[in-house]
Coordinates of C-alpha atoms in Angstrom, one line a residue:
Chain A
X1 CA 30.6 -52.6 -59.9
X2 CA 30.0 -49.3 -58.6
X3 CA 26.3 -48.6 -58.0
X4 CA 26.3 -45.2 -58.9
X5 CA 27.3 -45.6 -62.4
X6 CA 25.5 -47.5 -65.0
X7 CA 27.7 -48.8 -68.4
X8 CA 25.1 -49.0 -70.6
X9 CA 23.6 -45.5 -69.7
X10 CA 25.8 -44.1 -72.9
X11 CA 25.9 -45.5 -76.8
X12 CA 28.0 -44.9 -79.2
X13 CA 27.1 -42.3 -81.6
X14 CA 25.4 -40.2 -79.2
X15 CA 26.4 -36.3 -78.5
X16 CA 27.2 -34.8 -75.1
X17 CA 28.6 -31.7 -73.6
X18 CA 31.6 -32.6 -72.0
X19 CA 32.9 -29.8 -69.1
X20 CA 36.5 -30.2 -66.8
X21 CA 35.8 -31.1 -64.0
X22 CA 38.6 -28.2 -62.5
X23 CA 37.3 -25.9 -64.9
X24 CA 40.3 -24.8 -66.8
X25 CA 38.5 -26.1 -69.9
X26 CA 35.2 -24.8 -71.3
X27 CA 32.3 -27.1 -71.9
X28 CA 32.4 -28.4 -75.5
X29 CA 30.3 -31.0 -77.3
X30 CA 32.0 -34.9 -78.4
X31 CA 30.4 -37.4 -80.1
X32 CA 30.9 -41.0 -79.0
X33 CA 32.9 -43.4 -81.0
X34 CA 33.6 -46.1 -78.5
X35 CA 32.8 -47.2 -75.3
X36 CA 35.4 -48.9 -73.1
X37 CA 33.2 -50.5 -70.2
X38 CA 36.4 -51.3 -68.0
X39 CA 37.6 -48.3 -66.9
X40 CA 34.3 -46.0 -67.6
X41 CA 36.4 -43.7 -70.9
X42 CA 35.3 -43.4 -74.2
X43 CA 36.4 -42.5 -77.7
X44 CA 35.4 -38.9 -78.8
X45 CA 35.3 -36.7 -82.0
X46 CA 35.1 -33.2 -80.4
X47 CA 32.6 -31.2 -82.5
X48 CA 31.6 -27.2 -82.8
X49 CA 28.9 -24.9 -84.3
X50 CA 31.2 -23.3 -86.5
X51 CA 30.0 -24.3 -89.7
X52 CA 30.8 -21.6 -91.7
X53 CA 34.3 -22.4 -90.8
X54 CA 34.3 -26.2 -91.8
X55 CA 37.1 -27.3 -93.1
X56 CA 37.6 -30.2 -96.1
X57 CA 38.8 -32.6 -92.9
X58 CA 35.4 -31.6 -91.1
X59 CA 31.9 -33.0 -91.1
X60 CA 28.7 -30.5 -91.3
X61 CA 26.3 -32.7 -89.9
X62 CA 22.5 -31.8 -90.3
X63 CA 20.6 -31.1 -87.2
X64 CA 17.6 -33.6 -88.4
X65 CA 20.4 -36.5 -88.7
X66 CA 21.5 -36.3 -85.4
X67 CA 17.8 -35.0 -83.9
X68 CA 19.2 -32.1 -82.2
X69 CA 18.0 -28.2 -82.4
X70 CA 21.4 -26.8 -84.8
X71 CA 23.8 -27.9 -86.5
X72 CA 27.3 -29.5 -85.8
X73 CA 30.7 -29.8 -86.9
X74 CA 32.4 -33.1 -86.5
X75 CA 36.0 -32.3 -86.4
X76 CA 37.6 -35.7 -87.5
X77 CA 41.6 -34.8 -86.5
X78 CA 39.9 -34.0 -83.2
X79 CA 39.5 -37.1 -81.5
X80 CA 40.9 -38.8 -78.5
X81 CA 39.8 -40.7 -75.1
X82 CA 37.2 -38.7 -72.4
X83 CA 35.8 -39.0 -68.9
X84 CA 32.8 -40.7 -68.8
X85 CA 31.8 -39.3 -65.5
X86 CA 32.8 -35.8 -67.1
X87 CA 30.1 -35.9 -69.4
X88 CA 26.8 -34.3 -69.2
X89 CA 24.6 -37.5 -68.9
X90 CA 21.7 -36.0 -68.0
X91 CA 21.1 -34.2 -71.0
X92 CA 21.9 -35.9 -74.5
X93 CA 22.0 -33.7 -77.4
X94 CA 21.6 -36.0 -80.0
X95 CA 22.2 -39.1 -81.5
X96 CA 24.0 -40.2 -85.1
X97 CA 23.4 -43.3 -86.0
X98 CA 25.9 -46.1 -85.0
X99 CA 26.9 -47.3 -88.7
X100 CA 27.4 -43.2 -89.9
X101 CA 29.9 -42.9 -87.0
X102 CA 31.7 -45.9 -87.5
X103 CA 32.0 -45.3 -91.3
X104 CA 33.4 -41.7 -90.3
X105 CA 36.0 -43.2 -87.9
X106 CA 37.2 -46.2 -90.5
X107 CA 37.7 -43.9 -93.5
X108 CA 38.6 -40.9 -91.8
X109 CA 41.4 -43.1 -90.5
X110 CA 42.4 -44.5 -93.8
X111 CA 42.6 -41.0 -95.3
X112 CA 44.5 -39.1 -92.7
X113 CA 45.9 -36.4 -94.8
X114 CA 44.3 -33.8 -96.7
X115 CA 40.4 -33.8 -97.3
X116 CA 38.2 -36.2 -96.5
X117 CA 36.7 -38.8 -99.5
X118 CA 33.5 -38.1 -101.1
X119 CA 32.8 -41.7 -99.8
X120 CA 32.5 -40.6 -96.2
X121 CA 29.1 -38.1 -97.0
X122 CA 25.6 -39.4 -96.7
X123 CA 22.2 -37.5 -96.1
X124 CA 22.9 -34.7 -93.7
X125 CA 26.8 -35.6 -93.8
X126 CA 28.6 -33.2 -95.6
X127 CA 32.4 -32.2 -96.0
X128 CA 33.2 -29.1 -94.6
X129 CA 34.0 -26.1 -97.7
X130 CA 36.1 -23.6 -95.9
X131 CA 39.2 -23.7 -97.9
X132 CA 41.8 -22.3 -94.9
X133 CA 44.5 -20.7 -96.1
X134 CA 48.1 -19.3 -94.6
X135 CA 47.6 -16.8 -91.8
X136 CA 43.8 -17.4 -91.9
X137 CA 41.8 -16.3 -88.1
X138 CA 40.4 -20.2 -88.7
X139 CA 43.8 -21.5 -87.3
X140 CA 43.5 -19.6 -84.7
X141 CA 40.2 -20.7 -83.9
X142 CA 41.1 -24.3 -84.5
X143 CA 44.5 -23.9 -82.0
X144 CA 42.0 -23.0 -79.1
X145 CA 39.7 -25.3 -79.8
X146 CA 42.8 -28.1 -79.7
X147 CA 44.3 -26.4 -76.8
X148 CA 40.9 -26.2 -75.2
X149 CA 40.4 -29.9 -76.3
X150 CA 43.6 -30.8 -73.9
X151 CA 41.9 -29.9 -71.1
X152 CA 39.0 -31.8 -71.7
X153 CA 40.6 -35.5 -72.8
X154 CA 41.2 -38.1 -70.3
X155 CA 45.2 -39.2 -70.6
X156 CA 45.1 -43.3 -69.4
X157 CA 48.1 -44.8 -68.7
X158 CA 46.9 -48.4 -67.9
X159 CA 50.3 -49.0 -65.7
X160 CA 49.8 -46.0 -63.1
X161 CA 48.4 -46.2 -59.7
X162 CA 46.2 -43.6 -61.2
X163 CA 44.7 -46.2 -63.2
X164 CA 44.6 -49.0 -60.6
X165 CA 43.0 -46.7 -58.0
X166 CA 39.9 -45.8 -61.1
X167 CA 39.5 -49.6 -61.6
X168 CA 38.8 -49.7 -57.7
X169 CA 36.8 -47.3 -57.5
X170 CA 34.5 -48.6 -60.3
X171 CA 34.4 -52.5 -59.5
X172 CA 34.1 -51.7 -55.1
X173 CA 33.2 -55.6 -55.6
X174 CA 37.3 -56.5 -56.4
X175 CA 38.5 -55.3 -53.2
X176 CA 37.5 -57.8 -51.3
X177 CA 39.6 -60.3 -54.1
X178 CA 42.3 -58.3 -53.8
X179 CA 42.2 -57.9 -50.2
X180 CA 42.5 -62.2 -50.0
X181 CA 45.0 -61.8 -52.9
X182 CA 48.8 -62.3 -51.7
X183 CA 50.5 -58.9 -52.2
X184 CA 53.5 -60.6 -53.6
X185 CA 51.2 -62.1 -56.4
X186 CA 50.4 -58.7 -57.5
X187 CA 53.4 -57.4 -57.6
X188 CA 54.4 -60.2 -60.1
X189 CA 51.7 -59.6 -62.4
X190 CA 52.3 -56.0 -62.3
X191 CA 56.1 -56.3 -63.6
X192 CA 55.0 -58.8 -66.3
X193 CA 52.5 -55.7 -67.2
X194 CA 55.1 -53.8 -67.6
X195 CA 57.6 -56.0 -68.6
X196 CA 54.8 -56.6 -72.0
X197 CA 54.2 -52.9 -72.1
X198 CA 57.9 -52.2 -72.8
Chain B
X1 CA 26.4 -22.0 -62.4
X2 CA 26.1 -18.6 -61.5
X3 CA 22.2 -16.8 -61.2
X4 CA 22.5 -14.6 -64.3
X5 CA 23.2 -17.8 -65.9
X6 CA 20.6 -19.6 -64.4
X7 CA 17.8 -17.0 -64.9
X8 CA 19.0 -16.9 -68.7
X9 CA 18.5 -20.6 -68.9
X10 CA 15.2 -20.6 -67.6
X11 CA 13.6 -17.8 -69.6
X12 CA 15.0 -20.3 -72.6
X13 CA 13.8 -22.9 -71.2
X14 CA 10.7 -21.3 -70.8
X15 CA 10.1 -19.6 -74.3
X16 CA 12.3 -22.0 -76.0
X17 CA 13.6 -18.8 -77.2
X18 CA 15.8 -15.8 -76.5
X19 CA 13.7 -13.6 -74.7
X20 CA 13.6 -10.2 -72.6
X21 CA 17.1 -11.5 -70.5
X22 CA 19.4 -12.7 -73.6
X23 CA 17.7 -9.2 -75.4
X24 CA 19.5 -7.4 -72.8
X25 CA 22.9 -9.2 -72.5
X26 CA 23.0 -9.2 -76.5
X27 CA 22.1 -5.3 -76.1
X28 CA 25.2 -4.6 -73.7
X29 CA 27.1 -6.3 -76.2
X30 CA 26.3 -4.6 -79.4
X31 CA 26.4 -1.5 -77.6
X32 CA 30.6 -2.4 -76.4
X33 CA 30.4 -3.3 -80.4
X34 CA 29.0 -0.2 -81.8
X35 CA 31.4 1.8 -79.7
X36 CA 34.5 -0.4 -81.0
X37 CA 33.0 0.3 -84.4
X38 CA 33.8 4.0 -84.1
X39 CA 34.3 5.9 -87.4
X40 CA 33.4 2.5 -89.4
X41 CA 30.4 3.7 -91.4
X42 CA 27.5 1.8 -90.8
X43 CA 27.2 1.4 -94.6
X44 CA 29.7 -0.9 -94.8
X45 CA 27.4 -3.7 -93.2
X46 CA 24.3 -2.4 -95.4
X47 CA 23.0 -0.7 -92.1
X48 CA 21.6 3.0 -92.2
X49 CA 22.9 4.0 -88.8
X50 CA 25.0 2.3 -86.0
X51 CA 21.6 1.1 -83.7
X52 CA 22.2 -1.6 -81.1
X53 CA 18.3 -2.1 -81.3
X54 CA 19.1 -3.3 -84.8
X55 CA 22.2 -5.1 -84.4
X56 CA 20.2 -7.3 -81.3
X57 CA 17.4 -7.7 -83.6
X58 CA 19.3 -9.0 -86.2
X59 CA 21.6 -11.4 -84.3
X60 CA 18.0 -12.7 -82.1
X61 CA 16.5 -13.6 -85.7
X62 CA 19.4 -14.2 -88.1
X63 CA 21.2 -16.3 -85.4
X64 CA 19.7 -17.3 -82.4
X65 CA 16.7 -18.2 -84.2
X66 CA 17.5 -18.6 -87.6
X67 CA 20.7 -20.5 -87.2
X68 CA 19.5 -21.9 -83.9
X69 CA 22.4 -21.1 -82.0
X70 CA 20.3 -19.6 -79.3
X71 CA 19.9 -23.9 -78.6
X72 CA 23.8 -24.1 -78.7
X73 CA 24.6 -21.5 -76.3
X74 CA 21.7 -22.6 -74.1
X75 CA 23.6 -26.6 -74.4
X76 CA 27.0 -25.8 -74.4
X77 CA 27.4 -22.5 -72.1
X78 CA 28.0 -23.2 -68.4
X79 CA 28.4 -19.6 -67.2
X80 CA 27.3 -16.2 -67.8
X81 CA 31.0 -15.9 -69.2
X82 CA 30.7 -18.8 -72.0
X83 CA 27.4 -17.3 -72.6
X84 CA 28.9 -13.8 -73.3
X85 CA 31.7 -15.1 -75.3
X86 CA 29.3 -17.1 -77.4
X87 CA 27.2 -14.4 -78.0
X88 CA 29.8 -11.8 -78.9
X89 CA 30.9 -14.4 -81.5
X90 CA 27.1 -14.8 -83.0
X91 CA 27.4 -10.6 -83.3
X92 CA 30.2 -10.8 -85.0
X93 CA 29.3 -13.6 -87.6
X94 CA 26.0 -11.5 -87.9
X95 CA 27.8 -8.1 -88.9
X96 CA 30.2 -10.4 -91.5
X97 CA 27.1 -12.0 -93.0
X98 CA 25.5 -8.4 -93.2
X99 CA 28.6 -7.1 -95.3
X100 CA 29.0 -9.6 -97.5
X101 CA 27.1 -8.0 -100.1
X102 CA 29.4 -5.1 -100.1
X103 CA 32.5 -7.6 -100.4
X104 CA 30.7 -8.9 -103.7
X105 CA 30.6 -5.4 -105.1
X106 CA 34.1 -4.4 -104.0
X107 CA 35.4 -7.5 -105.5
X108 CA 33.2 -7.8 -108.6
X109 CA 34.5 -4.1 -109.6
X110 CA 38.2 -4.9 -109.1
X111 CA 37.3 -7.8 -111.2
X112 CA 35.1 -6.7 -114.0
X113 CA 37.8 -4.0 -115.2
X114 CA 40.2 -7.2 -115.4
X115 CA 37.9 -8.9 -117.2
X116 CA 36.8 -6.2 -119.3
X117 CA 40.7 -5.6 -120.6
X118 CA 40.8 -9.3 -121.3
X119 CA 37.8 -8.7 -124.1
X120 CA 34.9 -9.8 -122.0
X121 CA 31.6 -8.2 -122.7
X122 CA 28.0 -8.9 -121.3
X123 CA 26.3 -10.7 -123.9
X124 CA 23.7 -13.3 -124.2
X125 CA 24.8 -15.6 -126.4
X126 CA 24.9 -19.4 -125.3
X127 CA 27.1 -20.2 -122.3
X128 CA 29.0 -23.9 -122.1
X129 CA 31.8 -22.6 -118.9
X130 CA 32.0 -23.9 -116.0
X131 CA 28.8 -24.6 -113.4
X132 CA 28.0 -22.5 -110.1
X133 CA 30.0 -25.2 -108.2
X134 CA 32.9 -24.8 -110.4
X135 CA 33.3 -21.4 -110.2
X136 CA 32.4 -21.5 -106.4
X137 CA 35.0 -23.7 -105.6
X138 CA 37.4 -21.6 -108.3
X139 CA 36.8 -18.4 -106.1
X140 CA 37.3 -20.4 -102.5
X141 CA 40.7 -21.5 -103.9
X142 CA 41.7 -18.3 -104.8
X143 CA 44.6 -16.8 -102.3
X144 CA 43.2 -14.7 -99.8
X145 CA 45.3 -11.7 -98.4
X146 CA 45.9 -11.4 -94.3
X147 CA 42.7 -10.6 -92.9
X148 CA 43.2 -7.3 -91.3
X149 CA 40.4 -7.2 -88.6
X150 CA 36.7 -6.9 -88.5
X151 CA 36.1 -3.7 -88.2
X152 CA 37.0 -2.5 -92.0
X153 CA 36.7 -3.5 -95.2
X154 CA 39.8 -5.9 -95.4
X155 CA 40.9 -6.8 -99.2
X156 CA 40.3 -10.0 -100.0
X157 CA 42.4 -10.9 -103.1
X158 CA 45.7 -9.1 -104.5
X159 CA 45.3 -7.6 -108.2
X160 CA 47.6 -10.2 -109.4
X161 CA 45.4 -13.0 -108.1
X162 CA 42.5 -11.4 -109.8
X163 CA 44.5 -11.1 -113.0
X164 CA 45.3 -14.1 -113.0
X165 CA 41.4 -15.2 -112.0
X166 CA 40.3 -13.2 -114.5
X167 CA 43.0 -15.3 -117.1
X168 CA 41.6 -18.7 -116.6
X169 CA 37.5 -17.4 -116.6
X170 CA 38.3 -16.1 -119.8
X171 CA 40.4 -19.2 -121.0
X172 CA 37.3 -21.2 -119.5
X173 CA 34.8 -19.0 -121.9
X174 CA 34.7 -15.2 -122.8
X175 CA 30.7 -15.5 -122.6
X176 CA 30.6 -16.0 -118.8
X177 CA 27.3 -14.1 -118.2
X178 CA 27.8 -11.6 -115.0
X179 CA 25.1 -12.7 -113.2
X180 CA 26.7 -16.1 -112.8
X181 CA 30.0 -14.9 -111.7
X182 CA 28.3 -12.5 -109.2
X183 CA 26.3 -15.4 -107.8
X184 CA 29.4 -17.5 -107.8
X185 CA 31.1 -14.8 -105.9
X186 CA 28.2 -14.3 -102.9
X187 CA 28.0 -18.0 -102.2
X188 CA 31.9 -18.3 -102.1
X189 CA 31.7 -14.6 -99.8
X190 CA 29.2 -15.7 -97.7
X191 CA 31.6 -19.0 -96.4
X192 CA 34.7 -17.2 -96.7
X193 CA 33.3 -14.2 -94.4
X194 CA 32.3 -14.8 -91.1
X195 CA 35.2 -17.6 -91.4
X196 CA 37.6 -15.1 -91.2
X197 CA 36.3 -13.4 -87.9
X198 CA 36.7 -16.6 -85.7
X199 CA 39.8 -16.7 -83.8
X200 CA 38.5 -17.4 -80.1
X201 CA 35.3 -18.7 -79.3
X202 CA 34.7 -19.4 -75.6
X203 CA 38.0 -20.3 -74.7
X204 CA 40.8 -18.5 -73.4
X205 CA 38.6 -16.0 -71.7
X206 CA 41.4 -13.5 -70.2
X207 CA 43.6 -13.2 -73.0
X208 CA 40.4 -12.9 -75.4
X209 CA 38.8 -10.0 -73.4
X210 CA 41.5 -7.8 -72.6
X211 CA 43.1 -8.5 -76.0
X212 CA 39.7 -7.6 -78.0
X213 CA 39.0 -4.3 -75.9
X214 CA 40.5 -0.8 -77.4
X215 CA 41.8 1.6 -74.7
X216 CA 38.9 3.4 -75.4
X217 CA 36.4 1.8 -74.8
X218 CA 37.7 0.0 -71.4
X219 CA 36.3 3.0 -69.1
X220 CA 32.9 2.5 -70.3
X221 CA 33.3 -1.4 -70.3
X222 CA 33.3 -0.5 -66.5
X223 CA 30.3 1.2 -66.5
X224 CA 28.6 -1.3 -68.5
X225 CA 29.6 -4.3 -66.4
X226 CA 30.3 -6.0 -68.9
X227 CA 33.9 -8.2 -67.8
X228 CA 32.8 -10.6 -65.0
X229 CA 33.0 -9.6 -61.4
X230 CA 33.1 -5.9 -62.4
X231 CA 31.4 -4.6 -59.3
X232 CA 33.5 -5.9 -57.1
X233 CA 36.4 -4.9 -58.9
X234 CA 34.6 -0.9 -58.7
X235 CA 34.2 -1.5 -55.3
X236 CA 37.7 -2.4 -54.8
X237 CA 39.1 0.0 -57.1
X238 CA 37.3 2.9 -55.1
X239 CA 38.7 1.4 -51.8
X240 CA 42.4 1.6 -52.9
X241 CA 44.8 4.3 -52.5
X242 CA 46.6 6.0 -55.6
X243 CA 49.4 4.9 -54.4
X244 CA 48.1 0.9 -54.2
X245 CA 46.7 0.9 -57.4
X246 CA 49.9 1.4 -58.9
X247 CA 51.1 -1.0 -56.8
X248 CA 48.4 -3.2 -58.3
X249 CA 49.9 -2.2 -62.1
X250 CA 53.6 -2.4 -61.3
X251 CA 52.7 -6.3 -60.0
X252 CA 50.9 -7.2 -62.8
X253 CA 53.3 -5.8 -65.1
X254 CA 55.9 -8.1 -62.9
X255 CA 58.0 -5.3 -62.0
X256 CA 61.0 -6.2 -59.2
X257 CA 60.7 -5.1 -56.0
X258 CA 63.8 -2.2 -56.5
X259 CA 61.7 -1.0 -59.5
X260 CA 58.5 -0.3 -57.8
X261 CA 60.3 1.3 -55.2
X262 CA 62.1 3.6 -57.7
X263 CA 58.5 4.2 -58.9
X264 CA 57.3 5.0 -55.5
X265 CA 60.2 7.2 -55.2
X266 CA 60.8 5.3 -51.1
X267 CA 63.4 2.7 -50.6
X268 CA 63.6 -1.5 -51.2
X269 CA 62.1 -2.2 -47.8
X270 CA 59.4 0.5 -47.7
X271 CA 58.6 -0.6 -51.2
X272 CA 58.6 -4.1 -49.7
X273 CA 56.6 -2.9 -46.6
X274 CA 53.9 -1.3 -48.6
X275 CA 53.8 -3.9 -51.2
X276 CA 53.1 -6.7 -48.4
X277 CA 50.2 -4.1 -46.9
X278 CA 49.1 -4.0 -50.3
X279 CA 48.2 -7.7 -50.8
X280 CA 47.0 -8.0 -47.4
X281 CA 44.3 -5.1 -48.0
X282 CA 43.9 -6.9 -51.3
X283 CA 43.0 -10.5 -49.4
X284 CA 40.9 -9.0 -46.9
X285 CA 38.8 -7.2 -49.4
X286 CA 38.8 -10.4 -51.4
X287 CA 37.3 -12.2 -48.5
X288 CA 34.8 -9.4 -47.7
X289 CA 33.1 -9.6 -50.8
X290 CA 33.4 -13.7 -50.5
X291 CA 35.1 -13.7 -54.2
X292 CA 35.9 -17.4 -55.1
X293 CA 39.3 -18.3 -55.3
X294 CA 38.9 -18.7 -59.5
X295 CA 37.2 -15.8 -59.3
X296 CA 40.1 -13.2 -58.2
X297 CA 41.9 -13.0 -61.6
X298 CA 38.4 -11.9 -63.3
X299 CA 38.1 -8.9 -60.6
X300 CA 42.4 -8.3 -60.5
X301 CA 41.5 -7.8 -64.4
X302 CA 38.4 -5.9 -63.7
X303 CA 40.5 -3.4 -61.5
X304 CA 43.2 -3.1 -64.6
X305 CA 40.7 -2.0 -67.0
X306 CA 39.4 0.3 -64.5
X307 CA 43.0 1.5 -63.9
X308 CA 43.3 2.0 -68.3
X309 CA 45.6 -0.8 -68.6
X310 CA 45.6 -3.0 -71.6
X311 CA 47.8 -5.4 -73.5
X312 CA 50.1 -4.0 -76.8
X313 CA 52.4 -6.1 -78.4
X314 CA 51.8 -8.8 -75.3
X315 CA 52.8 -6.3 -72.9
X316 CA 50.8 -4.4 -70.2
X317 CA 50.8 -1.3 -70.9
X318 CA 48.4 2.1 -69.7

């Protein structure tokens, strides 16, 4: 494993500020919702500040539940697969408990169209009350913020050299396996890859 | 990160507060505000007169303090230029809380007179309607009209939504006492209002600067150095020729070769000739000031204001 990078330096639940690293994106905050150890990604809700603007499919979460100085807004359609090494590690912002996020991922999932179940609220979890409407400035706001969004994500594609060259990087110790490893043996589990994939 | 940045950081850090830096950059931008704000009476937002003393003190307190979004920026901003943004937006949520009340009133009289021809009276007799939460959620549901900018009172609701509001309060019960439909109408105002004035926050920076700036008020955006890299687009700008600068415009307002030289009134190949001694005068002044490659659109921009060009109806126009 790569020595400069420690796995269990982030938990789930816990809120970063996430920047691109070829600053076409601007910084934003994500909660974590899953760690994958193997290739150094996670699973993040993006969140905001915008509270006034919370939608019925967004979270106001409480600044004394997650132990940070304001407010956030969990954006639950917002949610997709980040950079590890992107994030901000040095400063956390806060941290929701483990169970909340998990219950917000489950049953945010289960109800994936129009607003959220009362079920999903808890102390300092609230629904969000901002009713948007047709040609409202909040779907504006909400465009950039997915457009934005793009920019931050990381896209994996487990059958790219892309992907191949990450796991390298990360686990130094493999290469000297691979290096012993006949090429032609590689090859051959790399088409059954993608001979599964497809 | 860039020093103004940095120094704003630390005074946070510092004072775990805005202090005498963010006071200034919130200043410059109430003042760009205020000027935007033109002919908008100041009672609109409850305010007496159009002071950017005021409209700082109010977004430092209501805000960055009270809301703690002075934390946020200080978290989430990486530059001076997310930090601006950021703060613009807290200005602009602070003016739509401050006219909020005057939404009520505006509403509340459109409404009343509905009511009023519908039989309602003030009484005091018993009530058994609807709760607060109710007719909260009654009044967030309602449909809402475009929003037609910050800067005015925008309607809210069409007549025929309040008739037909004013239908099922009195279907709900004729005693609704005032003071509960008022309060009823605040909370709902209060979510609904700064709502409507997000459409951009610290994102696509370019488009939201240029976009957000009237034509008037772009000459003394220059003076204010307000848009990123202004200096060295001043610099640049006073270096340039008349006949470069509109050069400069006719590129970014990607106009062919054969037009520009029609504009210069010389033919293709002098246009050509002066075009290429135009970007190369362009580069080496780029490289004289040591302006970072992802910093040249921010100055190119810079000069464009300077030169009174704008966007209308997405095109570039002076």
């Amino acid at each position: 494993m790569n020595s400069k990078i420690r796995f269990d330096k982030f938990q789930v639940g816990e809120i970063y500020k996430i920047q691109d690293p070829s600053s076409t994106g601007k910084p934003r905050l994500v909660i974590l919702a899953e760690i994958d150890d193997t290739d150094y990604s996670a699973l993040a809700f993006l969140l905001n500040n915008m509270t006034e603007a919370a939608i019925p499919r967004d979270l106001n979460i409480s600044k004394s539940k997650i132990e940070s100085k304001f407010d956030v807004v969990l954006m639950t359609e917002y949610f997709s697969r980040i950079d590890l090494q992107n994030l901000d590690s040095q400063n956390r912002i806060g941290t929701l408990p483990k169970v909340d996020i998990e219950k917000i991922r489950s049953i945010s999932f289960n109800y994936p169209f129009g607003q959220l179940p009362v079920a999903i609220e808890s102390e300092g979890i609230r629904i969000g009350k901002y009713p948007v409407q047709k040609n409202d400035t909040v779907w504006a706001f909400r465009a950039n913020e997915f457009e934005n969004f793009n920019k931050l994500i990381f896209i994996r594609n487990k059958l790219s050299s892309d992907y191949v060259s990450r796991i390298l990087d990360l686990y130094e110790d493999l290469s000297p396996i691979l290096d012993d490893c006949p090429i032609d043996a590689l090859f051959l589990r790399g088409r059954e890859s993608v001979g599964m994939a497809s | 990160m860039d020093e103004a940045w940095s120094q704003l950081k630390a005074e946070f850090l510092e004072l775990q507060a805005p202090g005498k830096l963010w006071h200034k950059e919130i200043q410059t931008i109430a003042v760009r505000k205020i000027r935007r704000l033109t002919g908008v009476p100041p009672a609109t937002f409850g305010l007496t007169e159009w002071s950017k003393d005021d409209l700082t003190q109010i977004v430092i307190t209501e805000r960055l303090i009270g809301r703690d979004q002075g934390h946020y920026i200080f978290e989430v901003a990486s530059s001076i230029d997310d930090a601006r943004r950021l703060l613009a937006t807290e200005l602009n949520f602070a003016l739509e809380d401050l006219r909020v009340p005057n939404q009520v009133d505006n509403v509340w009289k459109n409404l009343e007179i509905k009511l009023t021809s519908l039989g309602w009276s003030q009484t005091s007799s018993p009530y058994s309607g609807p709760d607060h939460d109710s007719l909260v959620r009654m009044v967030l549901n309602l449909k809402r009209l475009k929003n037609r900018g910050i800067e005015c009172l925008s309607p809210l609701f069409a007549s025929g939504v309040l008739d037909s509001f004013a239908g099922d309060l009195m279907k709900l019960d004729p005693k609704i006492p005032k003071s509960m439909l008022i309060a009823a109408l605040r909370e709902a105002l209060t979510i609904i209002s700064p709502a409507l004035s997000i459409e951009s926050v610290g994102t696509s920076s370019e488009d939201y600067l240029l976009a957000s700036l009237d034509s008037d008020e772009r000459g003394w955006v220059a003076n204010e150095e307000f848009l990123p890299n202004q200096q060295h687009a001043i610099e640049i700008y006073s270096i340039l020729g008349p006949e470069q600068l509109e050069i400069l415009f006719q590129i970014a307002c990607k106009s062919s070769q054969s037009e520009i030289a029609s504009i210069l009134g010389v033919s293709r190949p002098t246009a050509v000739k002066k075009i290429d001694e135009f970007t190369n005068e362009l580069s080496k002044q780029f490289d004289r000031l040591g302006i970072d490659e992802n910093e040249k659109l921010s100055v190119f921009r810079g000069i464009l204001d300077l030169l009174g060009a704008g966007l209308e109806e997405g095109k570039l126009v002076r």
